[in-house]
CSV table of C-alpha atoms in Angstrom, one decimal:
chain,number,residue,atom,x,y,z
A,12,UNK,CA,173.6,235.1,273.7
A,13,UNK,CA,176.8,233.1,272.5
A,14,UNK,CA,179.7,235.3,273.1
A,15,UNK,CA,178.4,236.3,276.8
A,16,UNK,CA,178.5,232.5,277.9
A,17,UNK,CA,182.5,232.6,276.1
A,18,UNK,CA,183.1,235.8,278.2
A,19,UNK,CA,182.0,233.7,281.6
A,20,UNK,CA,183.8,230.3,280.4
A,21,UNK,CA,187.5,232.1,279.2
A,22,UNK,CA,187.2,234.2,282.5
A,23,UNK,CA,186.0,232.3,285.5
A,24,UNK,CA,188.0,228.6,283.4
A,25,UNK,CA,190.7,230.5,281.7
A,26,UNK,CA,191.2,233.1,284.0
A,27,UNK,CA,192.3,235.5,281.2
A,28,UNK,CA,192.3,239.0,281.8
A,29,UNK,CA,190.1,241.8,280.3
A,30,UNK,CA,191.8,243.1,277.2
A,31,UNK,CA,193.6,239.4,276.0
A,32,UNK,CA,189.1,238.0,275.8
A,33,UNK,CA,188.4,240.8,274.0
A,34,UNK,CA,190.8,240.7,271.6
A,35,UNK,CA,190.1,236.8,271.4
A,36,UNK,CA,186.4,236.8,270.8
A,37,UNK,CA,187.0,240.8,268.5
A,38,UNK,CA,184.9,242.9,271.4
A,39,UNK,CA,185.3,245.9,272.6
A,40,UNK,CA,187.5,245.3,276.0
A,41,UNK,CA,184.2,247.9,278.2
A,42,UNK,CA,181.8,245.5,276.8
A,43,UNK,CA,183.8,242.6,278.3
A,44,UNK,CA,183.9,244.0,281.9
A,45,UNK,CA,180.6,245.0,282.0
A,46,UNK,CA,179.8,241.3,281.0
A,47,UNK,CA,181.9,240.0,284.4
A,48,UNK,CA,180.5,242.0,286.3
A,49,UNK,CA,177.1,241.8,285.6
A,50,UNK,CA,177.8,237.9,285.8
A,51,UNK,CA,178.7,239.2,290.1
A,52,UNK,CA,175.9,241.0,290.1
A,53,UNK,CA,173.6,238.4,289.5
A,54,UNK,CA,175.4,236.5,292.1
A,55,UNK,CA,175.7,233.9,289.6
A,56,UNK,CA,178.6,231.4,289.9
A,57,UNK,CA,180.5,229.5,287.1
A,58,UNK,CA,179.9,226.4,285.6
A,59,UNK,CA,176.4,227.8,284.9
A,60,UNK,CA,173.8,225.8,286.4
A,61,UNK,CA,172.4,222.6,283.8
A,62,UNK,CA,168.9,224.8,283.1
A,63,UNK,CA,169.9,228.0,282.7
A,64,UNK,CA,169.1,229.2,278.9
A,65,UNK,CA,170.1,231.5,277.3
A,66,UNK,CA,166.5,233.5,277.2
A,67,UNK,CA,166.6,233.4,281.7
A,68,UNK,CA,171.1,234.8,282.0
A,69,UNK,CA,169.9,237.6,279.7
A,70,UNK,CA,167.5,238.3,282.5
A,71,UNK,CA,169.6,237.7,285.6
A,72,UNK,CA,172.5,239.8,283.8
A,73,UNK,CA,170.0,242.9,281.7
A,74,UNK,CA,167.4,243.4,284.2
A,75,UNK,CA,164.2,244.6,283.1
A,76,UNK,CA,164.1,248.3,284.5
A,77,UNK,CA,161.1,249.0,286.6
A,78,UNK,CA,158.9,251.2,284.8
A,79,UNK,CA,158.4,254.3,286.4
A,80,UNK,CA,154.9,255.2,287.9
A,81,UNK,CA,153.7,258.9,286.0
A,82,UNK,CA,150.9,260.9,285.6
A,83,UNK,CA,151.5,262.2,282.3
A,84,UNK,CA,150.0,261.7,278.9
A,85,UNK,CA,150.0,258.4,276.9
A,86,UNK,CA,149.8,260.4,272.4
A,87,UNK,CA,147.6,258.6,270.5
A,88,UNK,CA,150.5,257.1,268.5
A,89,UNK,CA,148.4,256.3,265.5
A,90,UNK,CA,146.9,259.8,264.9
A,91,UNK,CA,150.2,260.5,265.4
A,92,UNK,CA,151.6,257.4,262.4
A,93,UNK,CA,149.1,259.1,261.1
A,94,UNK,CA,149.4,263.0,260.2
A,95,UNK,CA,153.1,262.7,259.7
A,96,UNK,CA,152.3,261.2,255.9
A,97,UNK,CA,150.2,264.6,255.9
A,98,UNK,CA,152.6,267.0,253.7
A,99,UNK,CA,155.2,268.6,255.8
A,100,UNK,CA,153.8,267.3,259.6
A,101,UNK,CA,157.0,266.2,261.1
A,102,UNK,CA,157.8,265.1,265.1
A,103,UNK,CA,158.7,268.4,266.1
A,104,UNK,CA,155.4,270.1,265.2
A,105,UNK,CA,153.5,267.0,266.9
A,106,UNK,CA,154.5,267.3,269.9
A,107,UNK,CA,154.3,271.1,269.8
A,108,UNK,CA,150.7,270.8,269.0
A,109,UNK,CA,150.6,267.5,272.1
A,110,UNK,CA,152.5,269.8,274.3
A,111,UNK,CA,149.8,272.5,274.2
A,112,UNK,CA,146.8,270.9,274.5
A,113,UNK,CA,148.5,269.4,278.1
A,114,UNK,CA,150.7,271.9,279.6
A,115,UNK,CA,152.0,270.0,282.5
A,116,UNK,CA,151.3,266.9,282.1
A,117,UNK,CA,153.1,266.4,278.4
A,118,UNK,CA,156.5,264.6,278.0
A,119,UNK,CA,159.2,266.2,276.0
A,120,UNK,CA,160.7,266.2,273.6
A,121,UNK,CA,163.5,263.9,273.4
A,122,UNK,CA,161.1,261.7,275.6
A,123,UNK,CA,158.1,261.9,273.1
A,124,UNK,CA,160.3,260.3,269.9
A,125,UNK,CA,161.3,258.0,271.8
A,126,UNK,CA,158.2,256.3,272.9
A,127,UNK,CA,157.1,257.0,269.8
A,128,UNK,CA,159.8,255.0,268.3
A,129,UNK,CA,159.7,252.4,270.2
A,130,UNK,CA,155.4,252.1,269.4
A,131,UNK,CA,156.8,251.9,265.9
A,132,UNK,CA,158.6,249.0,266.0
A,133,UNK,CA,155.6,247.1,267.2
A,134,UNK,CA,153.5,248.4,264.6
A,135,UNK,CA,154.1,245.9,261.1
A,136,UNK,CA,156.9,246.7,258.5
A,137,UNK,CA,155.0,247.9,255.7
A,138,UNK,CA,152.6,249.9,257.9
A,139,UNK,CA,155.9,251.3,259.0
A,140,UNK,CA,156.6,253.3,256.1
A,141,UNK,CA,157.2,257.3,256.1
A,142,UNK,CA,155.5,258.4,252.9
A,143,UNK,CA,153.6,261.9,252.4
A,144,UNK,CA,149.8,261.8,250.6
A,145,UNK,CA,149.5,262.3,246.8
A,146,UNK,CA,153.5,262.0,246.1
A,147,UNK,CA,154.6,258.6,245.2
A,148,UNK,CA,152.1,256.1,242.8
A,149,UNK,CA,154.1,252.3,243.9
A,150,UNK,CA,153.8,250.1,240.4
A,151,UNK,CA,154.4,246.7,238.8
A,152,UNK,CA,153.4,243.3,237.5
A,153,UNK,CA,152.1,240.1,239.6
A,154,UNK,CA,154.4,237.6,238.8
A,155,UNK,CA,151.0,235.4,238.6
A,156,UNK,CA,149.3,235.5,235.6
A,157,UNK,CA,145.2,234.8,234.4
A,158,UNK,CA,143.7,231.7,231.8
A,159,UNK,CA,141.8,233.6,229.0
A,160,UNK,CA,139.5,231.1,227.3
A,161,UNK,CA,138.7,231.8,223.8
A,162,UNK,CA,135.5,230.7,223.0
A,163,UNK,CA,135.6,229.9,219.9
A,164,UNK,CA,138.3,228.1,219.6
A,165,UNK,CA,139.9,226.7,222.6
A,166,UNK,CA,143.3,228.9,222.9
A,167,UNK,CA,144.3,229.6,226.4
A,168,UNK,CA,146.0,233.6,226.8
A,169,UNK,CA,147.7,234.4,229.2
A,170,UNK,CA,147.0,237.3,230.6
A,171,UNK,CA,149.6,239.5,232.5
A,172,UNK,CA,147.9,241.5,236.6
A,173,UNK,CA,148.8,245.1,236.4
A,174,UNK,CA,149.5,246.5,240.7
A,175,UNK,CA,149.5,250.0,241.7
A,176,UNK,CA,149.8,251.2,245.2
A,177,UNK,CA,149.2,254.3,247.2
A,178,UNK,CA,152.8,255.4,248.8
A,179,UNK,CA,150.4,256.2,252.4
A,180,UNK,CA,147.6,254.8,252.4
A,181,UNK,CA,148.3,251.8,250.4
A,182,UNK,CA,144.8,251.8,248.0
A,183,UNK,CA,145.6,249.8,245.5
A,184,UNK,CA,144.6,249.3,241.9
A,185,UNK,CA,145.0,246.4,239.3
A,186,UNK,CA,144.1,245.4,236.5
A,187,UNK,CA,144.4,241.9,233.8
A,188,UNK,CA,146.0,243.2,230.0
A,189,UNK,CA,147.1,240.9,227.3
A,190,UNK,CA,150.9,242.0,227.4
A,191,UNK,CA,153.6,243.8,228.9
A,192,UNK,CA,154.1,245.7,226.5
A,193,UNK,CA,154.5,249.6,226.0
A,194,UNK,CA,151.2,250.2,224.5
A,195,UNK,CA,149.3,248.2,227.4
A,196,UNK,CA,152.1,249.1,230.5
A,197,UNK,CA,151.1,253.6,229.5
A,198,UNK,CA,146.6,252.0,229.0
A,199,UNK,CA,147.5,250.5,232.6
A,200,UNK,CA,149.0,253.7,234.5
A,201,UNK,CA,146.9,255.8,232.6
A,202,UNK,CA,143.7,253.5,233.9
A,203,UNK,CA,145.0,253.6,237.6
A,204,UNK,CA,145.5,257.4,237.8
A,205,UNK,CA,141.4,257.4,236.6
A,206,UNK,CA,140.5,255.1,239.2
A,207,UNK,CA,142.1,257.6,242.6
A,208,UNK,CA,140.5,260.5,240.6
A,209,UNK,CA,144.6,262.4,240.5
A,210,UNK,CA,148.2,262.0,239.5
A,211,UNK,CA,151.4,261.8,242.5
A,212,UNK,CA,154.5,263.7,242.8
A,213,UNK,CA,156.0,260.2,241.6
A,214,UNK,CA,155.7,256.8,240.2
A,215,UNK,CA,158.1,254.5,241.2
A,216,UNK,CA,158.6,251.6,238.6
A,217,UNK,CA,160.8,248.2,238.8
A,218,UNK,CA,163.0,248.4,235.3
A,219,UNK,CA,160.5,246.4,233.1
A,220,UNK,CA,161.6,247.6,230.0
A,221,UNK,CA,158.7,248.5,229.1
A,222,UNK,CA,159.6,252.0,231.5
A,223,UNK,CA,163.6,252.2,232.2
A,224,UNK,CA,165.0,251.5,228.5
A,225,UNK,CA,168.9,251.1,230.8
A,226,UNK,CA,168.3,250.7,234.1
A,227,UNK,CA,171.5,252.6,236.2
A,228,UNK,CA,171.8,253.6,239.9
A,229,UNK,CA,172.6,256.5,239.5
A,230,UNK,CA,171.3,258.1,236.2
A,231,UNK,CA,168.8,255.7,234.7
A,232,UNK,CA,167.5,256.0,230.8
A,233,UNK,CA,163.3,256.0,230.8
A,234,UNK,CA,162.0,255.0,228.3
A,235,UNK,CA,160.5,257.8,225.8
A,236,UNK,CA,157.0,256.7,225.2
A,237,UNK,CA,157.0,256.6,229.5
A,238,UNK,CA,158.7,259.4,229.9
A,239,UNK,CA,156.3,261.5,227.6
A,240,UNK,CA,153.1,260.3,229.4
A,241,UNK,CA,154.6,261.7,233.1
A,242,UNK,CA,155.4,264.5,231.5
A,243,UNK,CA,151.3,264.8,230.2
A,244,UNK,CA,150.0,264.0,233.4
A,245,UNK,CA,152.7,266.7,235.3
A,246,UNK,CA,154.7,263.9,237.0
A,247,UNK,CA,158.1,262.4,237.1
A,248,UNK,CA,159.6,258.8,237.0
A,249,UNK,CA,162.2,257.3,240.1
A,250,UNK,CA,162.8,254.0,238.9
A,251,UNK,CA,163.3,251.6,242.1
A,252,UNK,CA,167.0,251.5,242.1
A,253,UNK,CA,168.2,247.8,241.2
A,254,UNK,CA,168.6,245.3,244.0
A,255,UNK,CA,167.5,247.3,246.1
A,256,UNK,CA,164.2,245.7,247.2
A,257,UNK,CA,163.2,248.4,250.2
A,258,UNK,CA,162.8,251.1,247.5
A,259,UNK,CA,159.4,249.0,245.9
A,260,UNK,CA,158.9,247.5,249.1
A,261,UNK,CA,154.8,249.4,248.8
A,262,UNK,CA,153.8,247.2,245.3
A,263,UNK,CA,155.3,243.9,246.3
A,264,UNK,CA,153.6,244.2,249.2
A,265,UNK,CA,150.3,245.6,247.0
A,266,UNK,CA,152.0,242.8,244.4
A,267,UNK,CA,151.1,240.4,247.4
A,268,UNK,CA,147.7,241.1,248.5
A,269,UNK,CA,146.6,241.1,244.9
A,270,UNK,CA,148.3,237.5,244.7
A,271,UNK,CA,146.6,236.0,247.2
A,272,UNK,CA,143.3,238.7,248.3
A,273,UNK,CA,141.7,238.3,244.4
A,274,UNK,CA,144.2,235.8,242.3
A,275,UNK,CA,143.9,233.4,245.1
A,276,UNK,CA,139.6,233.3,244.8
A,277,UNK,CA,140.0,232.8,241.2
A,278,UNK,CA,141.9,230.2,240.4
A,279,UNK,CA,139.2,228.3,240.3
A,280,UNK,CA,137.2,230.4,237.8
A,281,UNK,CA,136.6,230.5,234.4
A,282,UNK,CA,137.3,233.7,232.5
A,283,UNK,CA,136.5,233.4,228.9
A,284,UNK,CA,137.9,237.7,228.3
A,285,UNK,CA,139.3,240.0,229.5
A,286,UNK,CA,136.7,242.1,230.0
A,287,UNK,CA,135.2,238.8,232.1
A,288,UNK,CA,138.1,238.9,234.1
A,289,UNK,CA,138.7,242.5,235.0
A,290,UNK,CA,135.8,242.9,236.3
A,291,UNK,CA,135.7,240.0,238.5
A,292,UNK,CA,138.9,241.3,239.8
A,293,UNK,CA,137.5,244.8,240.5
A,294,UNK,CA,135.4,243.7,242.1
A,295,UNK,CA,137.3,242.1,245.0
A,296,UNK,CA,139.6,245.0,244.6
A,297,UNK,CA,137.0,246.9,246.1
A,298,UNK,CA,136.9,244.8,248.9
A,299,UNK,CA,140.5,244.6,249.4
A,300,UNK,CA,140.2,248.4,249.7
A,301,UNK,CA,137.8,248.6,251.8
A,302,UNK,CA,138.6,245.7,254.8
A,303,UNK,CA,140.0,246.5,258.1
A,304,UNK,CA,143.8,247.7,259.2
A,305,UNK,CA,145.3,244.7,261.5
A,306,UNK,CA,147.2,247.0,263.7
A,307,UNK,CA,146.1,250.7,262.8
A,308,UNK,CA,143.3,252.2,262.8
A,309,UNK,CA,140.9,252.5,259.1
A,310,UNK,CA,140.8,250.5,255.9
A,311,UNK,CA,143.0,251.8,253.0
A,312,UNK,CA,140.0,252.9,251.6
A,313,UNK,CA,138.8,255.7,254.2
A,314,UNK,CA,142.8,256.7,253.9
A,315,UNK,CA,142.5,257.2,250.9
A,316,UNK,CA,139.6,259.9,251.5
A,317,UNK,CA,141.0,261.6,253.8
A,318,UNK,CA,144.7,261.8,253.4
A,319,UNK,CA,145.3,261.1,249.8
A,320,UNK,CA,142.8,262.3,247.8
A,321,UNK,CA,142.7,265.7,249.1
A,322,UNK,CA,146.8,265.9,248.2
A,323,UNK,CA,146.6,264.5,244.6
A,324,UNK,CA,147.0,266.6,241.8
A,325,UNK,CA,143.9,267.1,239.4
A,326,UNK,CA,144.3,264.6,236.6
A,327,UNK,CA,144.9,266.7,233.0
A,328,UNK,CA,141.8,268.2,231.4
A,329,UNK,CA,142.8,266.2,227.1
A,330,UNK,CA,143.3,262.7,227.5
A,331,UNK,CA,146.6,260.6,227.2
A,332,UNK,CA,147.0,259.5,223.2
A,333,UNK,CA,149.0,256.6,224.3
A,334,UNK,CA,152.4,256.1,222.0
A,335,UNK,CA,155.2,254.9,221.0
A,336,UNK,CA,158.5,256.3,220.5
A,337,UNK,CA,161.5,254.8,218.6
A,338,UNK,CA,164.8,256.4,216.3
A,339,UNK,CA,165.1,256.2,213.2
A,340,UNK,CA,166.8,258.0,209.8
A,341,UNK,CA,165.7,259.1,206.9
A,342,UNK,CA,166.4,257.3,203.7
A,343,UNK,CA,169.0,258.7,202.2
A,344,UNK,CA,167.8,257.9,198.6
A,345,UNK,CA,164.0,258.7,199.1
A,346,UNK,CA,163.5,260.8,202.0
A,347,UNK,CA,161.3,258.3,204.1
A,348,UNK,CA,161.4,256.7,207.3
A,349,UNK,CA,160.4,253.1,207.4
A,350,UNK,CA,157.8,252.2,210.3
A,351,UNK,CA,156.6,248.4,210.9
A,352,UNK,CA,157.0,247.7,207.6
A,353,UNK,CA,155.1,251.0,205.5
A,354,UNK,CA,157.5,253.9,204.3
A,355,UNK,CA,156.7,257.8,205.5
A,356,UNK,CA,157.9,260.8,203.9
A,357,UNK,CA,159.0,263.7,205.1
A,358,UNK,CA,161.1,267.3,204.3
A,359,UNK,CA,163.6,265.6,201.2
A,360,UNK,CA,166.1,268.0,203.0
A,361,UNK,CA,166.9,266.0,205.8
A,362,UNK,CA,167.9,263.2,204.2
A,363,UNK,CA,170.6,260.5,206.5
A,364,UNK,CA,169.8,262.9,209.5
A,365,UNK,CA,168.4,261.5,212.5
A,366,UNK,CA,164.5,261.9,213.3
A,367,UNK,CA,162.4,260.6,216.1
A,368,UNK,CA,159.0,258.2,215.5
A,369,UNK,CA,155.7,259.3,217.7
A,370,UNK,CA,153.0,256.4,216.7
A,371,UNK,CA,150.1,256.3,217.3
A,372,UNK,CA,146.8,253.1,216.1
A,373,UNK,CA,145.8,256.8,214.4
A,374,UNK,CA,148.7,258.7,213.5
A,375,UNK,CA,152.9,258.8,213.1
A,376,UNK,CA,154.0,262.0,214.0
A,377,UNK,CA,158.4,262.8,213.0
A,378,UNK,CA,160.3,265.4,215.1
A,379,UNK,CA,163.4,266.5,214.5
A,380,UNK,CA,165.6,267.7,217.3
A,381,UNK,CA,162.3,268.2,219.4
A,382,UNK,CA,160.7,269.9,216.8
A,383,UNK,CA,157.9,268.2,214.7
A,384,UNK,CA,158.3,267.9,210.9
A,385,UNK,CA,155.9,265.8,209.6
A,386,UNK,CA,152.3,263.9,210.6
A,387,UNK,CA,151.0,261.4,207.9
A,388,UNK,CA,147.8,258.7,209.1
A,389,UNK,CA,149.7,255.8,209.6
A,390,UNK,CA,149.2,252.5,207.7
A,391,UNK,CA,149.5,249.3,207.8
A,392,UNK,CA,150.4,248.2,205.0
A,393,UNK,CA,153.7,246.1,204.5
A,394,UNK,CA,156.0,247.4,201.8
A,395,UNK,CA,154.2,250.9,200.4
A,396,UNK,CA,155.0,254.3,200.7
A,397,UNK,CA,152.7,258.3,202.0
A,398,UNK,CA,153.9,260.6,199.5
A,399,UNK,CA,153.1,264.1,201.1
A,400,UNK,CA,154.0,266.3,197.7
A,401,UNK,CA,155.4,269.6,199.9
A,402,UNK,CA,157.3,266.7,201.5
A,403,UNK,CA,159.0,266.7,197.6
A,404,UNK,CA,162.3,268.8,196.0
A,405,UNK,CA,161.1,271.1,193.3
A,406,UNK,CA,161.3,268.1,190.1
A,407,UNK,CA,159.7,265.4,192.1
A,408,UNK,CA,156.5,268.5,192.5
A,409,UNK,CA,156.5,269.3,188.8
A,410,UNK,CA,157.2,265.2,188.7
A,411,UNK,CA,153.9,265.0,189.6
A,412,UNK,CA,151.9,267.1,188.0
A,413,UNK,CA,152.0,265.1,184.7
A,414,UNK,CA,148.9,262.5,183.9
A,415,UNK,CA,148.3,260.1,180.8
A,416,UNK,CA,146.2,262.8,179.2
A,417,UNK,CA,149.4,265.5,179.5
A,418,UNK,CA,151.4,263.4,178.7
A,419,UNK,CA,149.9,262.4,174.7
A,420,UNK,CA,149.0,266.1,175.1
A,421,UNK,CA,152.1,267.5,175.0
A,422,UNK,CA,153.7,263.9,172.5
A,423,UNK,CA,151.1,264.5,170.0
A,424,UNK,CA,152.7,268.2,169.0
A,425,UNK,CA,156.0,266.1,168.1
A,426,UNK,CA,154.2,263.7,165.8
A,427,UNK,CA,151.4,261.7,166.5
A,428,UNK,CA,153.3,258.6,166.3
A,429,UNK,CA,155.3,259.8,168.9
A,430,UNK,CA,152.1,260.3,170.3
A,431,UNK,CA,151.0,256.7,169.7
A,432,UNK,CA,154.4,255.6,171.6
A,433,UNK,CA,153.3,257.3,174.9
A,434,UNK,CA,149.9,256.1,174.5
A,435,UNK,CA,151.1,252.5,173.6
A,436,UNK,CA,153.9,253.0,177.1
A,437,UNK,CA,151.3,253.7,179.5
A,438,UNK,CA,148.9,251.1,178.3
A,439,UNK,CA,151.5,248.0,178.9
A,440,UNK,CA,151.7,248.5,182.3
A,441,UNK,CA,149.4,247.7,185.2
A,442,UNK,CA,149.0,251.1,186.0
A,443,UNK,CA,149.3,254.6,183.8
A,444,UNK,CA,151.9,256.1,186.3
A,445,UNK,CA,154.1,253.3,186.3
A,446,UNK,CA,154.8,254.6,182.2
A,447,UNK,CA,155.2,258.3,183.4
A,448,UNK,CA,159.0,258.0,183.8
A,449,UNK,CA,159.7,256.3,180.1
A,450,UNK,CA,157.4,259.0,178.1
A,451,UNK,CA,159.3,261.7,180.3
A,452,UNK,CA,162.2,259.4,178.8
A,453,UNK,CA,161.2,259.8,175.1
A,454,UNK,CA,159.9,263.4,174.8
A,455,UNK,CA,162.9,264.6,176.4
A,456,UNK,CA,164.6,262.6,172.9
A,457,UNK,CA,164.1,265.1,170.6
A,458,UNK,CA,165.9,267.2,172.2
A,459,UNK,CA,169.3,265.7,170.3
A,460,UNK,CA,168.0,264.5,167.6
A,461,UNK,CA,164.6,266.9,166.5
A,462,UNK,CA,161.7,265.9,166.7
A,463,UNK,CA,161.0,264.9,162.8
A,464,UNK,CA,163.3,261.9,163.4
A,465,UNK,CA,161.8,261.0,166.7
A,466,UNK,CA,158.9,260.2,165.4
A,467,UNK,CA,160.0,258.4,162.0
A,468,UNK,CA,161.8,257.0,164.9
A,469,UNK,CA,158.5,255.9,166.7
A,470,UNK,CA,156.6,254.9,163.9
A,471,UNK,CA,159.7,252.5,163.3
A,472,UNK,CA,159.2,250.8,166.4
A,473,UNK,CA,155.7,250.7,166.6
A,474,UNK,CA,155.4,248.6,163.3
A,475,UNK,CA,157.8,246.3,165.2
A,476,UNK,CA,155.8,246.1,167.8
A,477,UNK,CA,158.3,247.3,170.3
A,478,UNK,CA,156.4,249.9,172.6
A,479,UNK,CA,159.7,250.9,174.7
A,480,UNK,CA,161.5,253.8,175.5
A,481,UNK,CA,164.6,251.4,175.0
A,482,UNK,CA,163.1,250.3,171.6
A,483,UNK,CA,163.1,254.4,170.4
A,484,UNK,CA,166.4,255.5,171.5
A,485,UNK,CA,169.0,252.2,169.3
A,486,UNK,CA,166.0,253.3,166.1
A,487,UNK,CA,168.1,256.1,167.0
A,488,UNK,CA,170.7,255.7,168.1
A,489,UNK,CA,172.2,253.8,165.2
A,490,UNK,CA,170.0,255.9,162.6
A,491,UNK,CA,167.4,252.9,161.0
A,492,UNK,CA,164.5,255.5,161.7
A,493,UNK,CA,164.8,256.4,158.0
A,494,UNK,CA,165.2,252.8,155.9
A,495,UNK,CA,162.1,251.4,154.1
A,496,UNK,CA,159.8,249.2,156.5
A,497,UNK,CA,158.7,245.7,155.9
A,498,UNK,CA,155.1,244.8,154.2
A,499,UNK,CA,153.0,244.2,157.4
A,500,UNK,CA,152.3,240.4,157.3
A,501,UNK,CA,155.0,239.8,154.1
A,502,UNK,CA,156.3,236.2,154.1
A,503,UNK,CA,160.4,235.7,157.3
A,504,UNK,CA,162.8,235.3,155.5
A,505,UNK,CA,164.7,231.2,154.6
A,506,UNK,CA,166.2,230.4,156.5
A,507,UNK,CA,170.2,229.7,156.0
A,508,UNK,CA,171.2,226.8,154.3
A,509,UNK,CA,173.9,224.5,156.7
A,510,UNK,CA,173.8,221.0,158.2
A,511,UNK,CA,172.5,221.8,161.3
A,512,UNK,CA,169.1,223.4,159.9
A,513,UNK,CA,166.7,220.7,160.0
A,514,UNK,CA,163.8,222.0,158.3
A,515,UNK,CA,160.0,221.9,158.2
A,516,UNK,CA,160.7,218.1,156.6
A,517,UNK,CA,162.1,216.5,159.9
A,518,UNK,CA,160.3,217.9,162.0
A,519,UNK,CA,156.8,216.7,158.9
A,520,UNK,CA,158.6,213.5,160.1
A,521,UNK,CA,159.0,213.3,163.1
A,522,UNK,CA,155.3,213.4,162.7
A,523,UNK,CA,154.6,210.8,160.8
A,524,UNK,CA,156.4,207.7,162.9
A,525,UNK,CA,155.2,208.9,166.1
């Protein structure tokens, strides 16, 4: 209306031509001439009367057209609106059905579409969106959280509120979880599918990290674990575009309803467990879904039962096990991969290769180029190893065949002192296995020095209580195995005569003074 008044002022007061006025106000010349013509037809004069406000001026210049009397049958627009949510249903089809029912007194197609659009503009925006039944499930977390008190310690934790909304019926699911992490995020989807009793064609999440590893307007990177869950349920993940709230309007409307009709109701209640909170949410959720629509017939529950439930795909027969997925590189030294502080083996031929770890609460699977190459029971011991024999090179597998008895028996064939040394080495360790490598190294010295010299070297080392592979090796290298052994318990040789050596008398004198 501001530009209309300015057009009339420039025309009546400034006497400007229509094209000049158009350039001044950045509007089309035809619009300027139309305003001036309507001004004259309305029998108005400039300046306009002081009591003529914008609304009155608009009615004078643009009077509403009188509705022509008609005997045509008005369609049931609520029914038309609901039918448009069914898969494959179009306005063309609904008009043809309408005309077949009212042959001589029905509207033509263009008028039929125009009347529907006028009706739809008067309906609540969130209800006007056209979503095919069974096609989309919108998911998000509410901005509000709920406090849960630990009854034993008094510690207060904040529970996250997951919300899922079906596109065609607005049927809503909500639950509380401790975190927004991948396991909780996927488990909430599983419970949402169970709640609605089926699976939608698409799932539309926001770009939170648990679902979308790398947001992108054209090619978002779906998190591996989330993608695997979708593949199990036979659905597809289509994230909302970044900074495009219309893509997730259903989710935002659902979150708003949950905050108003559930969380606001529970704001003064105290909860002491996640189970207790979810029980309260489920009761209010049932009331929300049964609440009648304001401008459309029925409720979320009735529209869901009639329209959306039949269009959902069946749930898979096998329950999905929540899993997390991450990439890792096989260690160069010992053909193991690290997962949360524990080390798991895989075939030694994959050394230095990049693999994918899929792990649940009970199992760890290792995949290489989409093929499973190893599977282990999940262990939470940090710094420990889980190793399968078949993953080892042949030499390492043979090493596993050794036992303390076998090593001692084999050593006895080289000499009694060799056998005694292997026993001494293994008993000096916390576990006999820790001495296997030293014993095998000891036995291999036979290849260089022969069994006789090895046994003599072991005898000399045992005499001095030097229980180790290195001690025997030094004796053999120095050729000391043939020298006579000093008698056990022999006196210690006297200390050298030197001015810096105090001797026992010095310490005896010190003790006397003390």
